[in-house]
Amino acid sequence: MTSETTQKFYYPSEEVVKNAAVSGMEAYKALVAEADKDYEGFWGKRAKELIDWQTPFTQVLDESNAPFFKWFADGKLNVSYNCLDRQVQKGLGDKVALIFEGDKGDIAKVTYSDLLTRVSKFANALKAQGVKKGDRVVIYLPMSIEGVVAMQACARIGATHSIVFGGFSAQSLADRINDAGAVLLITSDGQNRGGKALPLKSIADEALASGCPTITSVLVVKRTGAETAMVAGRDIWADEIVAQMSDVCEPEWVEAEHPLFLLYTSGSTGKPKGVQHSTGGYLLHAILTMQYTFDIKPDDVFWCTADIGWVTGHTYITYGPLACGATEIVFEGVPTYPDAGRFWKMIQDHKVSIFYTAPTAIRSLIKAADNTPAVHPKQYDLTSLRLLGSVGEPINPAAWEWYHENIGGGRCPIVDTFWQTETGGHMITPLPGATPLIPGSCTLPFPGIQAAVVDETGTEVPWGQGGILVVKRPWPSMIRNIWGDPERFVKSYYPADFQGKLYLAGDGAIRDKDTGYFTITGRIDDVLNVSGHRMGTMEIESALVAHEKVAEAAVVGRPDDLTGEAIVAFVVLKGARPTGDEAAKVLKELQNWVGQEIGPIAKPKDIRFGENLPKTRSGKIMRRLLRQLAKGEEITQDTSTLENPAILDQLKG
């Protein structure tokens, strides 16, 4: 996005500005100035105000062993206490904390008092199995109340949890158990998804059979009622042991730097990285972003559609909303079952006021709405909404506009949030009552976050020039280490190219010449070099999706003898998948369109059409698979997490 582009600003309404936690751009600028003037004071003040400490901290930031930074290190707290006990003590015990809706439409509501009781009993069950402070517990559960309870129970006793997404294979589960050295596994008999009952326990059994010597116990939650093999002396039905436990469990007060959780994310080497997050700094950023980015109010119904297997589900389901005393939705199913109106019906039924989802989901639902008028959002009452959010990848302008108009009714601000597993919470994001919005831009850094765009030497580039996104100062919720591999941590995030002083986000970005707004251009390794021209894949994808026939697109590169790299696009049309002459015709039309939108150099050399893109069950596009398809290589990556593996055959060259 450059200043030569005609920009359309969307301004917050007077009512939104008046009621917002950060009211107007001057208020935002004042927060930024406060942090610039006294960085430690800015964060320290909010840590004292927003967190209940058992032992107050005396030092805000310790940089003596950079880049292994410590925040509030001599303070002690408990995350579960801050999420549950203090809400009950404030008189919110009868307030609904969780509204669970199952895949089949079953609904359960849990108050803060109920949740505290369930977490305490589950925590006592963990202790009865010998789990103690510092032990690692792996959780392999579907989206469920029990998933939130298990995470909170670990936090309550000072155990470090590691969630493994319920779509991962036995080998992926075993790898994570062994890397973490987990002593206990929590799983379930199965999960309901898209009208099907899918196994979990049998996959867990396969993982453990491959060799997980540190696991001593397995707690099994009942969900689907499937016949389940139990290993004597190891496997225990969770409901049976929890029923025997006391409903009082005193919280374990831990140091602010105590590892709250590990979350494994894929690395370029193929070996998963155990991203290690702290307790105090992480909780602070979760609370503050709930207040500033989501502008959370006491009567809000907050719905983040992520899975607890991803960091978004940690920060904006299990911890952030509960630490703010909010009411939130926990959803087991998928957006297209029993039909593609599921999200809109749930917003209508539960009177959701804040809705936070991924661009991938939005784009797939645009296609469904265009093809099936009965599930178009206009068929539902979405007037309860006051704020929309986007997470997981940059949202292209066309999808942004559709989301704003069709879901938000043209009145709801969209917070397009940039952040990562490693950052713990939002880094660059609009604030709804302060930031004028530009579709496709995540706008400005969150107050207290010092982001910049630099070249390969770490030197800041002029606004309007693309480069590498970095963060100049440590922040409270940042990654603390890669579990068991500090050398990889330093190499991955504080490379020698930047003298170890700048956090490398791994994304390319550009700042607008006039506004200073950030636009993410894609992963650094998603920058293509075609005949010496560097182009972000995101730019080409956005151009493709702006075409009236295109619902989704993903772009990768492949080696090319003539141009160095050739652009390969994988495209899902709003109508039927074209074949033969029709496919050739649409291919030419789209190539010319991209040439017109960006320039001839950006024309994809190859466009392949599919009914969908290869996505995990959480909706994430598996770009490494697309790179292998583009190169004509044999698929070597684990495809067990794909929603529909048959799509791969459609996309082969």
C-alpha positions as semicolon CSV with decimal commas, in nm:
position;residue;x (nm);y (nm);z (nm)
1;M;0,000;0,000;0,000
2;T;0,154;0,330;-0,104
3;S;0,037;0,686;-0,082
4;E;-0,023;0,685;-0,459
5;T;-0,305;0,437;-0,401
6;T;-0,647;0,589;-0,356
7;Q;-0,726;0,515;0,007
8;K;-1,068;0,497;0,162
9;F;-1,076;0,564;0,533
10;Y;-1,342;0,424;0,762
11;Y;-1,382;0,638;1,072
12;P;-1,529;0,522;1,404
13;S;-1,871;0,666;1,483
14;E;-1,912;0,930;1,752
15;E;-2,081;0,673;1,974
16;V;-1,794;0,426;1,938
17;V;-1,538;0,697;2,015
18;K;-1,733;0,823;2,316
19;N;-1,761;0,482;2,481
20;A;-1,418;0,339;2,391
21;A;-1,143;0,260;2,641
22;V;-0,906;0,452;2,411
23;S;-1,118;0,741;2,288
24;G;-0,985;0,914;1,978
25;M;-0,642;0,937;1,812
26;E;-0,518;1,189;2,066
27;A;-0,575;0,935;2,342
28;Y;-0,383;0,674;2,140
29;K;-0,097;0,917;2,079
30;A;-0,086;1,001;2,450
31;L;-0,042;0,632;2,537
32;V;0,236;0,597;2,278
33;A;0,407;0,907;2,415
34;E;0,378;0,774;2,770
35;A;0,549;0,450;2,669
36;D;0,818;0,632;2,472
37;K;0,896;0,859;2,767
38;D;0,906;0,588;3,035
39;Y;0,888;0,240;2,882
40;E;0,921;0,042;3,203
41;G;0,690;0,280;3,387
42;F;0,421;0,235;3,121
43;W;0,416;-0,144;3,157
44;G;0,478;-0,147;3,531
45;K;0,184;0,081;3,604
46;R;-0,055;-0,142;3,409
47;A;0,083;-0,460;3,562
48;K;0,005;-0,321;3,908
49;E;-0,343;-0,205;3,806
50;L;-0,462;-0,507;3,606
51;I;-0,314;-0,809;3,788
52;D;-0,367;-0,931;4,144
53;W;-0,020;-1,014;4,275
54;Q;0,044;-1,235;4,578
55;T;0,396;-1,088;4,599
56;P;0,435;-0,747;4,430
57;F;0,724;-0,709;4,186
58;T;1,003;-0,457;4,249
59;Q;1,167;-0,465;3,904
60;V;0,975;-0,427;3,579
61;L;1,226;-0,534;3,311
62;D;1,555;-0,720;3,346
63;E;1,768;-0,691;3,031
64;S;2,090;-0,820;3,187
65;N;2,085;-1,146;2,991
66;A;1,944;-1,026;2,657
67;P;1,767;-1,161;2,459
68;F;1,644;-1,375;2,749
69;F;1,444;-1,088;2,895
70;K;1,257;-1,107;3,225
71;W;0,950;-0,910;3,324
72;F;0,826;-0,857;3,683
73;A;1,061;-1,142;3,779
74;D;1,042;-1,116;4,159
75;G;0,661;-1,089;4,162
76;K;0,438;-1,389;4,232
77;L;0,087;-1,454;4,102
78;N;-0,147;-1,724;3,978
79;V;-0,325;-1,696;3,643
80;S;-0,622;-1,913;3,742
81;Y;-0,676;-1,698;4,051
82;N;-0,676;-1,386;3,833
83;C;-0,923;-1,542;3,589
84;L;-1,165;-1,706;3,834
85;D;-1,128;-1,640;4,208
86;R;-1,110;-1,264;4,177
87;Q;-1,418;-1,255;3,952
88;V;-1,616;-1,447;4,215
89;Q;-1,479;-1,218;4,487
90;K;-1,595;-0,916;4,283
91;G;-1,950;-1,053;4,290
92;L;-1,948;-1,204;3,940
93;G;-1,998;-1,563;4,058
94;D;-2,343;-1,590;3,898
95;K;-2,231;-1,429;3,572
96;V;-2,204;-1,665;3,274
97;A;-1,839;-1,717;3,187
98;L;-1,872;-1,972;2,905
99;I;-2,152;-2,042;2,659
100;F;-2,065;-2,371;2,494
101;E;-2,229;-2,475;2,169
102;G;-2,154;-2,824;2,043
103;D;-2,126;-2,940;1,685
104;K;-2,481;-3,082;1,705
105;G;-2,625;-2,763;1,853
106;D;-2,624;-2,867;2,220
107;I;-2,572;-2,571;2,452
108;A;-2,427;-2,548;2,802
109;K;-2,369;-2,238;3,014
110;V;-2,110;-2,220;3,293
111;T;-2,096;-1,939;3,550
112;Y;-1,776;-1,811;3,709
113;S;-1,860;-1,995;4,033
114;D;-1,926;-2,317;3,841
115;L;-1,603;-2,276;3,646
116;L;-1,399;-2,217;3,961
117;T;-1,543;-2,535;4,114
118;R;-1,475;-2,742;3,801
119;V;-1,120;-2,609;3,767
120;S;-1,046;-2,672;4,136
121;K;-1,171;-3,031;4,120
122;F;-0,978;-3,099;3,800
123;A;-0,665;-2,943;3,952
124;N;-0,698;-3,173;4,253
125;A;-0,732;-3,469;4,014
126;L;-0,404;-3,369;3,850
127;K;-0,237;-3,346;4,189
128;A;-0,376;-3,690;4,280
129;Q;-0,184;-3,824;3,979
130;G;0,135;-3,672;4,113
131;V;0,144;-3,365;3,888
132;K;0,329;-3,080;4,059
133;K;0,458;-2,731;3,991
134;G;0,687;-2,725;3,688
135;D;0,565;-3,055;3,541
136;R;0,447;-3,050;3,181
137;V;0,100;-3,172;3,091
138;V;-0,001;-3,230;2,728
139;I;-0,368;-3,163;2,644
140;Y;-0,513;-3,327;2,333
141;L;-0,879;-3,229;2,343
142;P;-1,146;-3,090;2,112
143;M;-1,293;-2,743;2,157
144;S;-1,483;-2,790;2,481
145;I;-1,548;-2,662;2,830
146;E;-1,317;-2,940;2,948
147;G;-1,036;-2,799;2,736
148;V;-1,060;-2,462;2,910
149;V;-1,095;-2,633;3,249
150;A;-0,787;-2,849;3,190
151;M;-0,575;-2,547;3,092
152;Q;-0,690;-2,344;3,390
153;A;-0,635;-2,643;3,621
154;C;-0,274;-2,672;3,508
155;A;-0,223;-2,300;3,568
156;R;-0,381;-2,334;3,911
157;I;-0,122;-2,586;4,034
158;G;0,176;-2,436;3,850
159;A;0,200;-2,713;3,590
160;T;0,303;-2,604;3,239
161;H;0,050;-2,709;2,977
162;S;0,111;-2,781;2,613
163;I;-0,196;-2,805;2,392
164;V;-0,179;-3,025;2,084
165;F;-0,448;-2,942;1,830
166;G;-0,706;-3,221;1,800
167;G;-0,640;-3,256;1,427
168;F;-0,275;-3,354;1,465
169;S;-0,153;-3,706;1,393
170;A;-0,017;-3,964;1,637
171;Q;0,339;-3,889;1,530
172;S;0,292;-3,513;1,581
173;L;0,145;-3,579;1,925
174;A;0,429;-3,813;2,023
175;D;0,692;-3,563;1,905
176;R;0,543;-3,290;2,124
177;I;0,500;-3,514;2,429
178;N;0,861;-3,623;2,409
179;D;1,007;-3,280;2,341
180;A;0,819;-3,137;2,642
181;G;0,894;-3,438;2,864
182;A;0,527;-3,443;2,968
183;V;0,425;-3,656;3,267
184;L;0,052;-3,670;3,195
185;L;-0,174;-3,661;2,889
186;I;-0,533;-3,536;2,889
187;T;-0,742;-3,655;2,593
188;S;-1,100;-3,760;2,514
189;D;-1,282;-4,054;2,362
190;G;-1,341;-3,843;2,052
191;Q;-1,465;-3,516;1,909
192;N;-1,770;-3,410;1,712
193;R;-1,688;-3,222;1,396
194;G;-1,899;-3,146;1,092
195;G;-2,159;-3,406;1,188
196;K;-1,903;-3,680;1,238
197;A;-1,760;-3,836;1,553
198;L;-1,382;-3,845;1,512
199;P;-1,143;-4,050;1,726
200;L;-0,890;-3,896;1,963
201;K;-0,811;-4,163;2,222
202;S;-0,708;-4,419;1,959
203;I;-0,469;-4,165;1,805
204;A;-0,332;-4,090;2,151
205;D;-0,284;-4,464;2,211
206;E;-0,091;-4,491;1,884
207;A;0,129;-4,197;1,988
208;L;0,203;-4,348;2,328
209;A;0,273;-4,692;2,176
210;S;0,545;-4,535;1,962
211;G;0,737;-4,454;2,279
212;C;0,657;-4,174;2,524
213;P;0,844;-4,288;2,836
214;T;0,774;-3,981;3,051
215;I;0,394;-4,027;3,047
216;T;0,270;-4,199;3,363
217;S;-0,105;-4,129;3,342
218;V;-0,373;-4,052;3,084
219;L;-0,696;-3,876;3,182
220;V;-0,977;-3,945;2,933
221;V;-1,271;-3,707;2,900
222;K;-1,604;-3,847;2,776
223;R;-1,742;-3,656;2,477
224;T;-1,876;-3,879;2,198
225;G;-1,952;-4,194;2,394
226;A;-1,745;-4,399;2,151
227;E;-1,623;-4,738;2,266
228;T;-1,281;-4,671;2,411
229;A;-0,998;-4,907;2,499
230;M;-0,848;-4,822;2,839
231;V;-0,502;-4,935;2,946
232;A;-0,507;-5,063;3,302
233;G;-0,280;-4,876;3,539
234;R;-0,238;-4,584;3,298
235;D;-0,577;-4,464;3,169
236;I;-0,838;-4,306;3,395
237;W;-1,183;-4,171;3,309
238;A;-1,159;-3,802;3,398
239;D;-1,519;-3,769;3,519
240;E;-1,477;-4,057;3,763
241;I;-1,164;-3,926;3,933
242;V;-1,278;-3,561;3,926
243;A;-1,605;-3,656;4,101
244;Q;-1,404;-3,780;4,399
245;M;-1,211;-3,456;4,443
246;S;-1,258;-3,160;4,676
247;D;-1,395;-2,846;4,514
248;V;-1,133;-2,635;4,691
249;C;-0,781;-2,609;4,551
250;E;-0,559;-2,333;4,678
251;P;-0,372;-2,169;4,390
252;E;0,001;-2,227;4,357
253;W;0,170;-1,887;4,359
254;V;0,440;-1,888;4,093
255;E;0,711;-1,648;3,982
256;A;0,611;-1,414;3,700
257;E;0,865;-1,583;3,471
258;H;0,733;-1,933;3,547
259;P;0,640;-2,106;3,216
260;L;0,260;-2,094;3,188
261;F;0,255;-2,295;2,865
262;L;0,448;-2,434;2,573
263;L;0,291;-2,418;2,230
264;Y;0,455;-2,595;1,940
265;T;0,472;-2,419;1,608
266;S;0,619;-2,553;1,287
267;G;0,976;-2,450;1,209
268;S;1,157;-2,420;0,879
269;T;1,371;-2,722;0,969
270;G;1,062;-2,941;1,012
271;K;1,127;-2,994;1,383
272;P;0,847;-2,824;1,582
273;K;0,950;-2,536;1,806
274;G;0,821;-2,534;2,164
275;V;0,742;-2,166;2,212
276;Q;0,770;-2,094;2,584
277;H;0,552;-1,826;2,742
278;S;0,574;-1,673;3,087
279;T;0,300;-1,614;3,343
280;G;0,298;-1,246;3,448
281;G;0,394;-1,070;3,126
282;Y;0,169;-1,291;2,917
283;L;-0,133;-1,232;3,139
284;L;-0,077;-0,856;3,135
285;H;-0,081;-0,836;2,755
286;A;-0,385;-1,066;2,734
287;I;-0,581;-0,834;2,966
288;L;-0,461;-0,509;2,811
289;T;-0,541;-0,615;2,455
290;M;-0,887;-0,728;2,565
291;Q;-0,938;-0,377;2,705
292;Y;-0,779;-0,168;2,429
293;T;-0,822;-0,374;2,110
294;F;-1,156;-0,538;2,186
295;D;-1,279;-0,258;2,410
296;I;-1,440;-0,524;2,629
297;K;-1,747;-0,414;2,830
298;P;-1,929;-0,593;3,115
299;D;-2,233;-0,681;2,901
300;D;-2,040;-0,803;2,594
301;V;-2,075;-1,153;2,453
302;F;-1,732;-1,221;2,306
303;W;-1,671;-1,492;2,046
304;C;-1,328;-1,592;1,922
305;T;-1,373;-1,877;1,673
306;A;-1,018;-2,013;1,710
307;D;-0,933;-2,353;1,852
308;I;-0,757;-2,378;2,189
309;G;-0,488;-2,570;1,999
310;W;-0,361;-2,238;1,861
311;V;-0,228;-1,935;2,047
312;T;-0,540;-1,733;1,959
313;G;-0,743;-1,983;2,160
314;H;-0,503;-1,947;2,453
315;T;-0,500;-1,568;2,473
316;Y;-0,851;-1,486;2,355
317;I;-1,049;-1,783;2,487
318;T;-0,885;-1,941;2,791
319;Y;-0,710;-1,644;2,951
320;G;-0,786;-1,291;2,824
321;P;-1,168;-1,289;2,839
322;L;-1,186;-1,469;3,175
323;A;-0,924;-1,239;3,331
324;C;-1,154;-0,952;3,229
325;G;-1,471;-1,115;3,370
326;A;-1,627;-1,146;3,024
327;T;-1,891;-1,381;2,884
328;E;-1,763;-1,577;2,585
329;I;-1,862;-1,842;2,333
330;V;-1,680;-2,176;2,304
331;F;-1,773;-2,354;1,979
332;E;-1,699;-2,718;1,901
333;G;-1,798;-2,731;1,535
334;V;-1,713;-2,589;1,194
335;P;-1,856;-2,282;1,017
336;T;-2,017;-2,486;0,738
337;Y;-2,215;-2,747;0,937
338;P;-2,505;-2,806;0,917
339;D;-2,477;-2,527;0,662
340;A;-2,264;-2,221;0,590
341;G;-2,497;-2,000;0,795
342;R;-2,378;-2,155;1,123
343;F;-2,167;-1,857;1,236
344;W;-2,441;-1,606;1,155
345;K;-2,708;-1,815;1,331
346;M;-2,492;-1,840;1,642
347;I;-2,430;-1,465;1,646
348;Q;-2,807;-1,417;1,619
349;D;-2,899;-1,677;1,883
350;H;-2,639;-1,580;2,145
351;K;-2,650;-1,206;2,071
352;V;-2,276;-1,193;2,014
353;S;-2,138;-0,839;2,033
354;I;-1,769;-0,900;1,948
355;F;-1,681;-1,150;1,674
356;Y;-1,318;-1,251;1,606
357;T;-1,240;-1,488;1,320
358;A;-0,992;-1,562;1,041
359;P;-0,983;-1,425;0,684
360;T;-0,980;-1,783;0,553
361;A;-1,318;-1,845;0,717
362;I;-1,454;-1,516;0,588
363;R;-1,350;-1,588;0,229
364;S;-1,501;-1,937;0,232
365;L;-1,827;-1,797;0,369
366;I;-1,833;-1,527;0,102
367;K;-1,832;-1,803;-0,159
368;A;-2,107;-1,991;0,024
369;A;-2,321;-1,677;0,055
370;D;-2,284;-1,603;-0,317
371;N;-2,379;-1,959;-0,413
372;T;-2,655;-2,023;-0,157
373;P;-2,879;-1,722;-0,078
374;A;-3,037;-1,906;0,217
375;V;-2,712;-1,882;0,415
376;H;-2,632;-1,523;0,320
377;P;-2,574;-1,315;0,636
378;K;-2,862;-1,084;0,543
379;Q;-3,096;-1,372;0,635
380;Y;-2,990;-1,337;1,001
381;D;-3,023;-1,070;1,269
382;L;-2,667;-0,954;1,333
383;T;-2,758;-0,624;1,500
384;S;-2,611;-0,735;1,835
385;L;-2,261;-0,697;1,685
386;R;-2,063;-0,386;1,770
387;L;-1,707;-0,493;1,686
388;L;-1,546;-0,733;1,437
389;G;-1,195;-0,876;1,440
390;S;-0,963;-1,055;1,201
391;V;-0,672;-1,282;1,295
392;G;-0,429;-1,538;1,154
393;E;-0,314;-1,377;0,830
394;P;-0,353;-1,045;0,648
395;I;-0,709;-0,987;0,530
396;N;-0,734;-0,879;0,168
397;P;-0,929;-0,557;0,102
398;A;-1,215;-0,729;-0,086
399;A;-1,285;-0,966;0,205
400;W;-1,250;-0,674;0,450
401;E;-1,513;-0,474;0,262
402;W;-1,754;-0,770;0,250
403;Y;-1,703;-0,841;0,621
404;H;-1,761;-0,476;0,711
405;E;-2,074;-0,441;0,502
406;N;-2,244;-0,781;0,531
407;I;-2,152;-0,882;0,886
408;G;-2,096;-0,546;1,050
409;G;-2,377;-0,368;0,868
410;G;-2,134;-0,091;0,778
411;R;-2,130;0,026;1,140
412;C;-1,886;-0,208;1,321
413;P;-1,514;-0,125;1,332
414;I;-1,286;-0,413;1,224
415;V;-0,975;-0,472;1,431
416;D;-0,734;-0,637;1,185
417;T;-0,485;-0,778;1,435
418;F;-0,126;-0,870;1,353
419;W;0,048;-1,096;1,602
420;Q;0,207;-1,440;1,631
421;T;0,236;-1,747;1,852
422;E;0,564;-1,596;1,970
423;T;0,426;-1,253;2,058
424;G;0,153;-1,376;2,292
425;G;-0,094;-1,101;2,196
426;H;-0,168;-0,821;1,950
427;M;0,131;-0,624;1,821
428;I;-0,009;-0,406;1,542
429;T;-0,382;-0,342;1,544
430;P;-0,646;-0,072;1,516
431;L;-0,810;0,044;1,839
432;P;-1,183;0,071;1,761
433;G;-1,246;0,412;1,914
434;A;-0,924;0,570;1,793
435;T;-0,799;0,441;1,458
436;P;-0,935;0,537;1,115
437;L;-0,937;0,211;0,918
438;I;-0,797;0,128;0,575
439;P;-0,902;-0,213;0,436
440;G;-0,606;-0,450;0,426
441;S;-0,391;-0,259;0,675
442;C;-0,341;-0,361;1,039
443;T;-0,271;0,012;1,092
444;L;-0,057;0,112;1,394
445;P;0,140;-0,059;1,673
446;F;-0,039;-0,140;1,996
447;P;0,056;0,117;2,263
448;G;0,392;0,021;2,411
449;I;0,498;-0,186;2,107
450;Q;0,786;-0,036;1,908
451;A;0,761;-0,188;1,560
452;A;0,968;-0,090;1,258
453;V;1,047;-0,191;0,900
454;V;1,418;-0,247;0,829
455;D;1,649;-0,372;0,557
456;E;1,880;-0,676;0,575
457;T;2,127;-0,484;0,794
458;G;1,867;-0,378;1,051
459;T;1,855;-0,017;0,928
460;E;1,508;0,139;0,917
461;V;1,385;0,202;0,563
462;P;1,187;0,510;0,455
463;W;0,809;0,492;0,483
464;G;0,664;0,363;0,158
465;Q;0,952;0,120;0,107
466;G;0,904;-0,249;0,186
467;G;1,129;-0,438;0,422
468;I;1,150;-0,671;0,719
469;L;0,921;-0,628;1,020
470;V;1,099;-0,609;1,357
471;V;1,022;-0,505;1,714
472;K;1,281;-0,273;1,870
473;R;1,215;-0,327;2,241
474;P;1,118;-0,636;2,443
475;W;0,754;-0,649;2,554
476;P;0,587;-0,837;2,842
477;S;0,413;-1,121;2,651
478;M;0,701;-1,209;2,421
479;I;0,838;-1,561;2,373
480;R;1,089;-1,641;2,648
481;N;1,269;-1,933;2,487
482;I;1,233;-2,233;2,262
483;W;1,188;-2,521;2,504
484;G;1,519;-2,696;2,548
485;D;1,686;-2,511;2,261
486;P;1,807;-2,161;2,357
487;E;2,050;-2,149;2,062
488;R;1,763;-2,194;1,818
489;F;1,569;-1,922;2,002
490;V;1,848;-1,669;1,953
491;K;1,911;-1,772;1,592
492;S;1,541;-1,763;1,501
493;Y;1,435;-1,437;1,667
494;Y;1,746;-1,231;1,748
495;P;1,978;-1,301;1,453
496;A;2,336;-1,178;1,434
497;D;2,242;-0,975;1,123
498;F;2,066;-0,736;1,360
499;Q;2,337;-0,758;1,630
500;G;2,090;-0,953;1,842
501;K;1,899;-0,633;1,928
502;L;1,587;-0,654;1,708
503;Y;1,311;-0,916;1,734
504;L;1,266;-1,070;1,389
505;A;0,897;-1,127;1,321
506;G;0,965;-1,326;1,005
507;D;0,721;-1,111;0,806
508;G;0,770;-0,847;0,544
509;A;0,590;-0,515;0,583
510;I;0,553;-0,168;0,439
511;R;0,456;0,157;0,613
512;D;0,238;0,399;0,424
513;K;0,417;0,722;0,332
514;D;0,142;0,946;0,468
515;T;-0,023;0,761;0,757
516;G;0,258;0,540;0,886
517;Y;0,013;0,250;0,874
518;F;0,162;-0,097;0,850
519;T;0,058;-0,349;0,587
520;I;0,194;-0,703;0,620
521;T;0,320;-0,827;0,285
522;G;0,367;-1,192;0,383
523;R;0,632;-1,413;0,535
524;I;0,987;-1,322;0,443
525;D;1,016;-1,664;0,282
526;D;0,698;-1,581;0,085
527;V;0,870;-1,302;-0,104
528;L;0,919;-1,407;-0,466
529;N;1,205;-1,291;-0,684
530;V;1,089;-1,288;-1,046
531;S;1,346;-1,158;-1,292
532;G;1,503;-0,952;-1,014
533;H;1,171;-0,807;-0,899
534;R;1,079;-0,881;-0,537
535;M;0,706;-0,929;-0,478
536;G;0,513;-1,043;-0,175
537;T;0,277;-1,334;-0,235
538;M;0,011;-1,150;-0,034
539;E;0,001;-0,867;-0,289
540;I;-0,066;-1,109;-0,574
541;E;-0,324;-1,302;-0,370
542;S;-0,508;-0,979;-0,291
543;A;-0,517;-0,888;-0,660
544;L;-0,660;-1,228;-0,752
545;V;-0,927;-1,218;-0,480
546;A;-1,030;-0,871;-0,595
547;H;-1,154;-1,032;-0,919
548;E;-1,529;-1,088;-0,918
549;K;-1,502;-1,460;-0,997
550;V;-1,244;-1,548;-0,727
551;A;-1,332;-1,661;-0,375
552;E;-0,986;-1,760;-0,250
553;A;-0,630;-1,768;-0,375
554;A;-0,290;-1,876;-0,252
555;V;0,033;-1,795;-0,431
556;V;0,373;-1,967;-0,408
557;G;0,691;-1,971;-0,613
558;R;0,873;-2,247;-0,798
559;P;1,220;-2,246;-0,955
560;D;1,226;-2,122;-1,313
561;D;1,524;-2,136;-1,552
562;L;1,427;-1,812;-1,724
563;T;1,303;-1,586;-1,445
564;G;1,462;-1,742;-1,136
565;E;1,122;-1,794;-0,981
566;A;0,783;-1,844;-1,141
567;I;0,453;-1,751;-0,979
568;V;0,206;-2,035;-0,924
569;A;-0,147;-1,950;-0,808
570;F;-0,399;-2,190;-0,657
571;V;-0,747;-2,048;-0,702
572;V;-1,098;-2,128;-0,577
573;L;-1,371;-1,966;-0,785
574;K;-1,710;-1,856;-0,655
575;G;-1,876;-2,085;-0,905
576;A;-1,796;-2,440;-1,012
577;R;-1,437;-2,552;-1,068
578;P;-1,360;-2,502;-1,439
579;T;-1,206;-2,770;-1,657
580;G;-1,078;-2,796;-2,014
581;D;-1,133;-2,495;-2,239
582;E;-1,323;-2,310;-1,968
583;A;-1,027;-2,343;-1,730
584;A;-0,790;-2,213;-1,996
585;K;-1,019;-1,916;-2,059
586;V;-1,046;-1,821;-1,691
587;L;-0,671;-1,871;-1,645
588;K;-0,600;-1,616;-1,921
589;E;-0,857;-1,376;-1,776
590;L;-0,698;-1,392;-1,430
591;Q;-0,344;-1,355;-1,566
592;N;-0,447;-1,039;-1,749
593;W;-0,629;-0,913;-1,442
594;V;-0,318;-0,946;-1,223
595;G;-0,111;-0,782;-1,494
596;Q;-0,354;-0,492;-1,494
597;E;-0,373;-0,467;-1,113
598;I;-0,001;-0,498;-1,032
599;G;0,198;-0,519;-1,354
600;P;0,295;-0,777;-1,618
601;I;0,581;-0,911;-1,403
602;A;0,326;-1,029;-1,143
603;K;0,125;-1,246;-1,384
604;P;0,111;-1,604;-1,253
605;K;0,282;-1,844;-1,491
606;D;0,055;-2,124;-1,374
607;I;-0,295;-2,111;-1,224
608;R;-0,458;-2,424;-1,083
609;F;-0,821;-2,447;-0,989
610;G;-0,964;-2,643;-0,697
611;E;-1,292;-2,667;-0,511
612;N;-1,097;-2,560;-0,204
613;L;-0,741;-2,503;-0,083
614;P;-0,553;-2,754;0,132
615;K;-0,636;-2,637;0,484
616;T;-0,599;-2,775;0,831
617;R;-0,918;-2,834;1,025
618;S;-0,861;-2,495;1,186
619;G;-0,876;-2,328;0,844
620;K;-0,505;-2,256;0,796
621;I;-0,375;-2,293;0,440
622;M;-0,085;-2,541;0,428
623;R;0,149;-2,342;0,205
624;R;0,434;-2,591;0,226
625;L;0,209;-2,845;0,058
626;L;0,133;-2,591;-0,214
627;R;0,507;-2,536;-0,269
628;Q;0,557;-2,909;-0,314
629;L;0,262;-2,925;-0,556
630;A;0,396;-2,627;-0,752
631;K;0,735;-2,794;-0,791
632;G;0,577;-3,124;-0,891
633;E;0,739;-3,294;-0,594
634;E;0,607;-3,594;-0,409
635;I;0,410;-3,487;-0,101
636;T;0,628;-3,558;0,202
637;Q;0,452;-3,344;0,462
638;D;0,208;-3,498;0,707
639;T;-0,141;-3,450;0,558
640;S;-0,337;-3,596;0,850
641;T;-0,447;-3,249;0,963
642;L;-0,609;-3,163;0,628
643;E;-0,984;-3,104;0,627
644;N;-1,008;-3,263;0,280
645;P;-0,697;-3,447;0,150
646;A;-0,869;-3,517;-0,186
647;I;-0,816;-3,150;-0,278
648;L;-0,447;-3,227;-0,343
649;D;-0,533;-3,435;-0,651
650;Q;-0,726;-3,143;-0,803
651;L;-0,430;-2,909;-0,759
652;K;-0,155;-3,123;-0,911
653;G;-0,004;-2,984;-1,227
